[in-house]
Coordinates of C-alpha atoms and ligand atoms in Angstrom, one line a residue:
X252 CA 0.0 0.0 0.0
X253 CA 1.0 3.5 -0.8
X254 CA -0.4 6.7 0.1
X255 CA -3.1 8.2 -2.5
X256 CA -1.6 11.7 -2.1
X257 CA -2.7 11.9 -6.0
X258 CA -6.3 11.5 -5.0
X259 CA -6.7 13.7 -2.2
X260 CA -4.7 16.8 -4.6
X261 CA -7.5 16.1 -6.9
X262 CA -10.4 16.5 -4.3
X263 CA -8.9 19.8 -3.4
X264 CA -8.7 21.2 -6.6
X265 CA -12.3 20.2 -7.7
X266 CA -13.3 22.2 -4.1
X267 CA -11.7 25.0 -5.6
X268 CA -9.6 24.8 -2.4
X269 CA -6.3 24.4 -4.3
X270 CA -3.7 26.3 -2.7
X271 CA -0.8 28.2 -4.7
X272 CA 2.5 30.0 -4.0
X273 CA 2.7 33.3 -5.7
X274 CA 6.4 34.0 -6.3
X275 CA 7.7 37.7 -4.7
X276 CA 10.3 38.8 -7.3
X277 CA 10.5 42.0 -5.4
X278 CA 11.2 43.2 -1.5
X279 CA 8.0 43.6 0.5
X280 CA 5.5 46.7 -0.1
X281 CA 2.6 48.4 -1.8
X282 CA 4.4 47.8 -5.3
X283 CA 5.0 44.4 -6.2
X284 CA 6.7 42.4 -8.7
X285 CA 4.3 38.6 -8.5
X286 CA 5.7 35.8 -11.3
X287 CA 6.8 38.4 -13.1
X288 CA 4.1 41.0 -13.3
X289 CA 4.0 43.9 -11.4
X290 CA 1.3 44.2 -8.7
X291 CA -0.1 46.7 -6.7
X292 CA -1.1 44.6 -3.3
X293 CA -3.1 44.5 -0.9
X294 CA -2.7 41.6 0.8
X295 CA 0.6 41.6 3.5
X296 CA 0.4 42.5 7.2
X297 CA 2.8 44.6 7.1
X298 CA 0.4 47.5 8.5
X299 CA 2.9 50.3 9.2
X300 CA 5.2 50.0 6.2
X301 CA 8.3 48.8 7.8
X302 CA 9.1 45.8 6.7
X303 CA 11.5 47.2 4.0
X304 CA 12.5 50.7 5.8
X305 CA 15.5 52.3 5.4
X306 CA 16.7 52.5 8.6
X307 CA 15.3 49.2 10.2
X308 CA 17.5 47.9 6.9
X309 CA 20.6 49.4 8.5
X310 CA 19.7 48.3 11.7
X311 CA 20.0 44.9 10.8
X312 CA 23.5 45.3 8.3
X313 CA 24.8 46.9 11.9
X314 CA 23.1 44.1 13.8
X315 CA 25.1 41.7 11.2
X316 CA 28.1 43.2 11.5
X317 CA 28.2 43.6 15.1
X318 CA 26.8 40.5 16.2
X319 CA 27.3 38.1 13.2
X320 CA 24.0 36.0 11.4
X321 CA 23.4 32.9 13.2
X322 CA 22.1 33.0 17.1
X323 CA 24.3 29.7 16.7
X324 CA 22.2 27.9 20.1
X325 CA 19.3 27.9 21.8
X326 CA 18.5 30.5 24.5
X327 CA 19.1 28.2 27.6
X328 CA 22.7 27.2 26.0
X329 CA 24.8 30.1 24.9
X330 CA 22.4 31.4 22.2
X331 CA 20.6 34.3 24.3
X332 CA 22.6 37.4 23.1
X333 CA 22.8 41.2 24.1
X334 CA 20.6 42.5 21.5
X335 CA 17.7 39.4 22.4
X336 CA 18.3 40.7 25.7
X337 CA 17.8 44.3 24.7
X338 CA 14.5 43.8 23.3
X339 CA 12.8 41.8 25.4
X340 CA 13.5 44.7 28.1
X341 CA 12.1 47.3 25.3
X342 CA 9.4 45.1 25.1
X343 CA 8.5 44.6 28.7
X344 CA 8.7 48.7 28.8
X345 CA 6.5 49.0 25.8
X346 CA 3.8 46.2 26.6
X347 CA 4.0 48.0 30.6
X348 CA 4.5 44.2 31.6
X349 CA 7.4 43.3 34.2
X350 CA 9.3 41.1 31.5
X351 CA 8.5 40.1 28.1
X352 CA 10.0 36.9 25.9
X353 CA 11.2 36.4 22.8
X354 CA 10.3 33.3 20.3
X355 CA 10.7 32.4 16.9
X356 CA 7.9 33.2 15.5
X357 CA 3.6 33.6 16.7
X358 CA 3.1 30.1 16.2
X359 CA 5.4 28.9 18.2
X360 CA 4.9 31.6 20.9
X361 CA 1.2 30.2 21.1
X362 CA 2.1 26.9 21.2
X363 CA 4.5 27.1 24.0
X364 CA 2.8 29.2 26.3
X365 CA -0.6 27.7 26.1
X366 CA 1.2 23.8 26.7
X367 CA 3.2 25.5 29.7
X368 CA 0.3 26.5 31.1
X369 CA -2.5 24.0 30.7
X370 CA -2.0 20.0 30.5
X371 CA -4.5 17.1 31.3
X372 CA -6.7 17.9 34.5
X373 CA -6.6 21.7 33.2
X374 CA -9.3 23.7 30.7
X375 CA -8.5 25.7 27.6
X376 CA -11.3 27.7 25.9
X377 CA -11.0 28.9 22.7
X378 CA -12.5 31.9 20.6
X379 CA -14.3 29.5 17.6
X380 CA -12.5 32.0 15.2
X381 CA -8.7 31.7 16.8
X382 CA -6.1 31.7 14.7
X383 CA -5.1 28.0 13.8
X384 CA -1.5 28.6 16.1
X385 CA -3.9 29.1 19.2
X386 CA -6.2 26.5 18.4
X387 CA -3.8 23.3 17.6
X388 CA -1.8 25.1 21.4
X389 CA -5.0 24.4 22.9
X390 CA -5.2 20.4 21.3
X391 CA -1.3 19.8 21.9
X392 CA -1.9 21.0 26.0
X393 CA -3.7 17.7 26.5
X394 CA -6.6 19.8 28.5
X395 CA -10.0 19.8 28.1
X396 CA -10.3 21.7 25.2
X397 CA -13.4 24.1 24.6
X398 CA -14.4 26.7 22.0
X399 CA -17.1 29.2 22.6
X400 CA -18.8 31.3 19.9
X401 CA -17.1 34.2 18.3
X402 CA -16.6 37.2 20.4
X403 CA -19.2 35.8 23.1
X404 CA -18.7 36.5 26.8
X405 CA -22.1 34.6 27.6
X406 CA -20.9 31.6 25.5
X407 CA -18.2 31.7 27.4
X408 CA -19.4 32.2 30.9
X409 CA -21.6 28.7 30.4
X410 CA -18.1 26.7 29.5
X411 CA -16.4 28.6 32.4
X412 CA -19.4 27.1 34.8
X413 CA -17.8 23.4 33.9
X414 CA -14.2 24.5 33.7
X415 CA -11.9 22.4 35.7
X416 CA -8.1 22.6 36.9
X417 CA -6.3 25.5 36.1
X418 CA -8.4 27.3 33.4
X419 CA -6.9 29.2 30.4
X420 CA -9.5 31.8 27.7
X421 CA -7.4 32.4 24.7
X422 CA -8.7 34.6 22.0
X423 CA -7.2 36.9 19.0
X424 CA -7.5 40.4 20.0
X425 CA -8.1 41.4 15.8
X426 CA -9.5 38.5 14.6
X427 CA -7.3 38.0 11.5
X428 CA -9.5 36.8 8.7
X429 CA -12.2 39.1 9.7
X430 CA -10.8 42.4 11.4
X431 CA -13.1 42.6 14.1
X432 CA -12.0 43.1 17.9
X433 CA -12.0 40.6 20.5
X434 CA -14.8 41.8 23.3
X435 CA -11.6 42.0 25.8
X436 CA -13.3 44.1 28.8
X437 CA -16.3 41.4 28.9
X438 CA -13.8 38.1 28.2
X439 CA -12.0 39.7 31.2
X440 CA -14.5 40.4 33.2
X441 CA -16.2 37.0 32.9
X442 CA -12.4 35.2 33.2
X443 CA -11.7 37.3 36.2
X444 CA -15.3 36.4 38.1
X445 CA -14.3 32.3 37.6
X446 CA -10.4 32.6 38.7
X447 CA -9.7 32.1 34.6
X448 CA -6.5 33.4 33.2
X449 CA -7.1 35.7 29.9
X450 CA -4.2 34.9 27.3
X451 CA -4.9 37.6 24.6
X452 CA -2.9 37.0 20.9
X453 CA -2.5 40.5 19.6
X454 CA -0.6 39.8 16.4
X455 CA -2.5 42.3 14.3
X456 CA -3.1 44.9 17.2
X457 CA 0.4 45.7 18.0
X458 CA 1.1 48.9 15.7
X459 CA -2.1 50.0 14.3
X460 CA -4.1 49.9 17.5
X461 CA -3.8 52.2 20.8
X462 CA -3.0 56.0 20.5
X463 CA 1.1 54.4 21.2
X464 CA 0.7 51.4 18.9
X465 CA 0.1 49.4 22.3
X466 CA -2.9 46.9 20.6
X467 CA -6.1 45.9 21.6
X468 CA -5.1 46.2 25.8
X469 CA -4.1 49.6 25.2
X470 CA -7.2 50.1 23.0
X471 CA -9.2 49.4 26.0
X472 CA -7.3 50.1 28.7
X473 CA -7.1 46.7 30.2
X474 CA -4.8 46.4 33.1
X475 CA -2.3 43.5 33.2
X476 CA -4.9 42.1 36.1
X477 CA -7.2 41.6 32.7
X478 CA -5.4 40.3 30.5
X479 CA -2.2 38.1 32.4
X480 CA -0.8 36.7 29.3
X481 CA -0.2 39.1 26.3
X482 CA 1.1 37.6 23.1
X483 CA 2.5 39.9 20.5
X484 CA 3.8 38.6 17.2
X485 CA 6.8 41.2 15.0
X486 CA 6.5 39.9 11.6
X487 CA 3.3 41.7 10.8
X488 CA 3.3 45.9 12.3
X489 CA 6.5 45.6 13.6
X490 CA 7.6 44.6 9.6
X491 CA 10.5 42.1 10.6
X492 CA 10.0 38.2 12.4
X493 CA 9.8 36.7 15.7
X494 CA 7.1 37.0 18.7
X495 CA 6.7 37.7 22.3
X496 CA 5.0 36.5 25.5
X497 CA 4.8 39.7 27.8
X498 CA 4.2 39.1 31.2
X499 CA 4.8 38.7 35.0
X500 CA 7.8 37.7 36.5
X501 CA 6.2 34.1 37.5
X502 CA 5.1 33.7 33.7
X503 CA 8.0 34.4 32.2
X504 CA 10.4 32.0 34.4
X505 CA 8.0 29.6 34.0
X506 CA 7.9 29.8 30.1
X507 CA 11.8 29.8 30.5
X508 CA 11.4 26.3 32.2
X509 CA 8.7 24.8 30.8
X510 CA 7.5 25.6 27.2
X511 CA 9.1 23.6 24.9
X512 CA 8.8 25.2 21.6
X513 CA 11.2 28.0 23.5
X514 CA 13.4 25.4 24.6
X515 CA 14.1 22.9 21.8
X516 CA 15.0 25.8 18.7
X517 CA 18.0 27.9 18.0
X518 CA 17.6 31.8 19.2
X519 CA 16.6 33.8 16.4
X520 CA 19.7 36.4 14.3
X521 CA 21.1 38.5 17.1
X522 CA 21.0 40.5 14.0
X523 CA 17.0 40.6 13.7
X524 CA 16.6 41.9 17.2
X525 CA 18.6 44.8 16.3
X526 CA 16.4 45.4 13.7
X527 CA 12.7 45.0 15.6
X528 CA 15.1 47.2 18.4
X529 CA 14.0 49.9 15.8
X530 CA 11.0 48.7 14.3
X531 CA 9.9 49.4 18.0
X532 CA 11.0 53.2 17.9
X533 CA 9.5 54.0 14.7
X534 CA 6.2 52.5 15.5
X535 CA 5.6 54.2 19.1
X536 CA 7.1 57.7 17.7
X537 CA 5.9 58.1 14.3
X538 CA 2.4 58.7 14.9
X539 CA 1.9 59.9 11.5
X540 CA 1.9 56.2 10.3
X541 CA -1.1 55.1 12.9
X542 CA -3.2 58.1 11.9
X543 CA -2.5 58.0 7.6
X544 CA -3.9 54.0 8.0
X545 CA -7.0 55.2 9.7
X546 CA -7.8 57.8 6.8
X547 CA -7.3 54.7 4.4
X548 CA -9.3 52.7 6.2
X549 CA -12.4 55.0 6.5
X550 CA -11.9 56.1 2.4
X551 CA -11.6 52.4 1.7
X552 CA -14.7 51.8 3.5
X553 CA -16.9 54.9 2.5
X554 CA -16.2 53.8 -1.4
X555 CA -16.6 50.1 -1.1
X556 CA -19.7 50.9 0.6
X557 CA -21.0 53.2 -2.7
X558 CA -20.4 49.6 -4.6
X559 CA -22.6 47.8 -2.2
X560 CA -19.6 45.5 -1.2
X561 CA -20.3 43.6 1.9
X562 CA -17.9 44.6 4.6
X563 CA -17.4 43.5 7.6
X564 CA -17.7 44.6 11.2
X565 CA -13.9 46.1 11.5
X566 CA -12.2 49.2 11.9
X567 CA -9.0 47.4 11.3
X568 CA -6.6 47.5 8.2
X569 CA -8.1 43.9 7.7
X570 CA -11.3 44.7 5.5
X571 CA -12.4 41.5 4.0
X572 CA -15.2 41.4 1.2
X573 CA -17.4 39.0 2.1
X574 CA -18.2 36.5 -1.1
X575 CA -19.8 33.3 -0.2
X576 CA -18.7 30.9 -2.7
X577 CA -14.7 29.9 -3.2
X578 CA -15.1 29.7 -6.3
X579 CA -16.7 33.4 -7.0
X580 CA -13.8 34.6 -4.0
X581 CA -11.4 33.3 -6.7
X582 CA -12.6 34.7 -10.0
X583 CA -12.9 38.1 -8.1
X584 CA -9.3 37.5 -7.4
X585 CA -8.3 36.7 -11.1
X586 CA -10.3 39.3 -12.1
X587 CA -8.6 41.9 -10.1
X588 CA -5.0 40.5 -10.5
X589 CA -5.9 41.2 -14.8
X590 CA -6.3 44.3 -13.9
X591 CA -2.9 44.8 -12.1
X592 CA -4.0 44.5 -8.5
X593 CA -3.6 41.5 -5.7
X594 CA -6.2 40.3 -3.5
X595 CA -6.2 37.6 -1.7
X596 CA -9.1 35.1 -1.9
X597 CA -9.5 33.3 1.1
X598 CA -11.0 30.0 1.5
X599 CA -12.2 27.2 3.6
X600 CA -10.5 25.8 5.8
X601 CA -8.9 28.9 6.7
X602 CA -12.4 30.3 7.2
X603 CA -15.7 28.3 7.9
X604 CA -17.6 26.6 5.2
X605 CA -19.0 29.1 2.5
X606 CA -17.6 31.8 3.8
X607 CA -14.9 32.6 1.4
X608 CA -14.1 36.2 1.2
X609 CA -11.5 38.8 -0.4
X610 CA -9.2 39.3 1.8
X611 CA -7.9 43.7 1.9
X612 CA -5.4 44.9 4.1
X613 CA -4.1 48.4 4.1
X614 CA -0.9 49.9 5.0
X615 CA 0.2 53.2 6.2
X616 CA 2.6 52.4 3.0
X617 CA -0.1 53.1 0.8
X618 CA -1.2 56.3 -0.5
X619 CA -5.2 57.2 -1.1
X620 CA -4.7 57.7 -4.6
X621 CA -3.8 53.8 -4.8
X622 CA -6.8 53.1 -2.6
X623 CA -9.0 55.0 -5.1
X624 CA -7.4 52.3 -7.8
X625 CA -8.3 49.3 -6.2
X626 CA -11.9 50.9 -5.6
X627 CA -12.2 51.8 -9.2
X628 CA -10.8 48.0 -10.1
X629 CA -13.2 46.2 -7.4
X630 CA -16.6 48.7 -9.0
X631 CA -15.3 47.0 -12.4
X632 CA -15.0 43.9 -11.3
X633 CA -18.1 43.0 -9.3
X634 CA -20.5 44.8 -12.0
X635 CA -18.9 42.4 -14.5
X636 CA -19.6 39.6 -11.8
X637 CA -23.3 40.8 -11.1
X638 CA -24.1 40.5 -15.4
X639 CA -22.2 37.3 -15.3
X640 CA -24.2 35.8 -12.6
X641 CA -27.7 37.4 -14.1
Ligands
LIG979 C1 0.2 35.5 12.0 C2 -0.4 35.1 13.2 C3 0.3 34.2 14.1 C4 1.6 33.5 13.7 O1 2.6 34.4 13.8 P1 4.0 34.1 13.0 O2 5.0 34.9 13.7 O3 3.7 34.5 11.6 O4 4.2 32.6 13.2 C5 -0.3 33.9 15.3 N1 -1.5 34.5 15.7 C6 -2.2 35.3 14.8 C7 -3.5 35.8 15.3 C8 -1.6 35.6 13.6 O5 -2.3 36.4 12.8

């Protein structure tokens, strides 16, 4: 017997689910170069336009020089290095959290502090729209595993009711395929009232949200009391790679000791913390950045509105159209891409059964005259898509 990979391809590409690579001939940004067309995107996370900024560049060729490429061990051997050290410290300051941690990357941040924290006897319960990081942490942990309905503190309270052990609510604070907030003040409130820790995942927060780029906790206000466990991920706002669990003093030792995904890897490039050292400074100082997304965000709105698009409930540079059907979410796509723009369709499984959307992110990288384009491409497109359909 052999596996029937052949088989199971074929099933995905008659769901229309068939996933693809597009090849990035370019460096990160607004204006792309996509298998050898040039694109204008709107598709990364890269929310404040720093991923390929000049100085955050040198910052990293210093790093490089300075500090070498490789981190060359894992933390607990010899591979924690000054500049790791550095930012977790500017992170700790900037999250107002007694120490912060640094991982690889969000996924395995997630993993390893939701398996450090809940095992077998314990409760995890789960957002039903978590990311897919938080919701195979919650399966690994070996706890009783729960997930309430989207953005519902009631939902929630009933699972809390038969919560046993040491009890853990995770949730997104922006939902990522959908750009809504988490309810935080509620979640916390109902956590707090059962003993329940609040772990909050704020990978798309961190940057656009908060009048200092502080996310969804700052957005609210939430006091480290509310939200105990504050994930923050650097390869989206923050433009370069890695992630962090900010915390107390008892979290972060006991991450240290116990989660595994921080353990078992190599430290991330010295190099690369010099570089999110000022990724850091330009997103808490430059102001400018926060408040030029948010004017993109309300004209993207407004005019998608005039088309009759159906938006969703976010105030977010994550502004999916909602389609329905994959394959409709596709041909939009193809339609647009034509016409020189990029747009991510996203499908099932990433997102719940006929619920395929467009998926439009902004950045404070792009200017409202290319907003206006992809406006003018999208009022094209769907009347095209409308006649096809009638
Ligand atoms: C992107 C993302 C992650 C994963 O972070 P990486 O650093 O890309 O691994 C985790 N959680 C959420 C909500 C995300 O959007």
């Amino acid at each position: 017997m052999s596996f029937d990979l052949s088989a199971r391809l074929a099933v995905r590409r008659a769901d229309n689910l068939y996933r693809q690579r597009p090849l990035l001939e370019s460096p990160q940004g607004p204006q792309v170069v996509v298998d050898g067309q040039p694109l204008l995107a709107f598709c990364n996370n890269d929310y404040l336009g720093l991923a390929n900024h000049p100085l955050v560049i040198e910052a990293w060729q210093a790093g490089a020089s300075r500090w070498g490429v490789g981190g060359g061990a894992s933390h607990l051997v010899i591979g924690h290095s000054t500049p790791h050290h550095a930012l977790e410290e500017a992170l700790a300051e900037f999250t107002g959290r007694p120490r912060a941690l640094l991982f690889s990357n969000g996924y395995m941040a997630n993993l390893g502090a939701v398996t450090a924290l809940v095992g077998p006897g314990d409760t995890v319960l789960e957002d039903r729209l978590n990311h897919a990081s938080l919701l195979d942490a919650g399966l690994l942990s070996g706890a009783r595993f729960n997930r309430y309905l989207h953005n519902d503190a009631t939902s929630l309270a009933k699972r809390l009711e038969k919560a046993c052990g040491n009890t853990l609510v995770v949730t997104d604070g922006v939902f990522s395929m959908d750009g809504d907030l988490a309810d935080l003040p509620a979640l916390a409130r109902e956590a707090r009232a059962k003993g329940a820790w609040l772990m909050v995942d704020d990978a798309h927060g961190f940057g656009p949200l908060g009048a200092k780029g502080g996310g969804i906790v700052e957005h609210f206000g939430l006091s480290a009391q509310d939200v105990p466990v504050l994930v923050g991920t650097l390869g989206k706002a923050f433009g370069t790679s890695g992630a962090f669990v900010a915390g107390s003093e008892e979290l972060i030792e006991s991450l240290i000791q116990f989660a595994r995904p921080y353990i078992y890897t190599t430290s991330q490039p010295p190099a690369l913390a010099c570089a999110t050292l000022k990724s850091l400074e330009l997103l808490r100082t430059e102001h400018w950045r926060r408040e030029h997304l948010n004017t993109l965000v309300g004209q993207f709105r407004r005019g998608a509105e005039q088309i009759g698009l159906q938006l969703m409930d976010s105030f977010t540079p994550i502004q999916p159209i909602m389609i329905g059907d994959s394959g409709r979410a596709v041909r939009l796509s193809q339609m647009l891409r034509e016409r020189g723009l990029l747009v991510t369709a996203i499908r099932p499984p990433t997102v719940p059964a006929g619920s395929a959307r467009l998926r439009v992110t902004l950045s404070a990288a792009h200017t409202e005259a290319q907003v206006q384009l992809l406006l003018n491409a999208l009022d094209d497109c769907w009347r095209t898509m409308e006649f096809d359909h009638a």
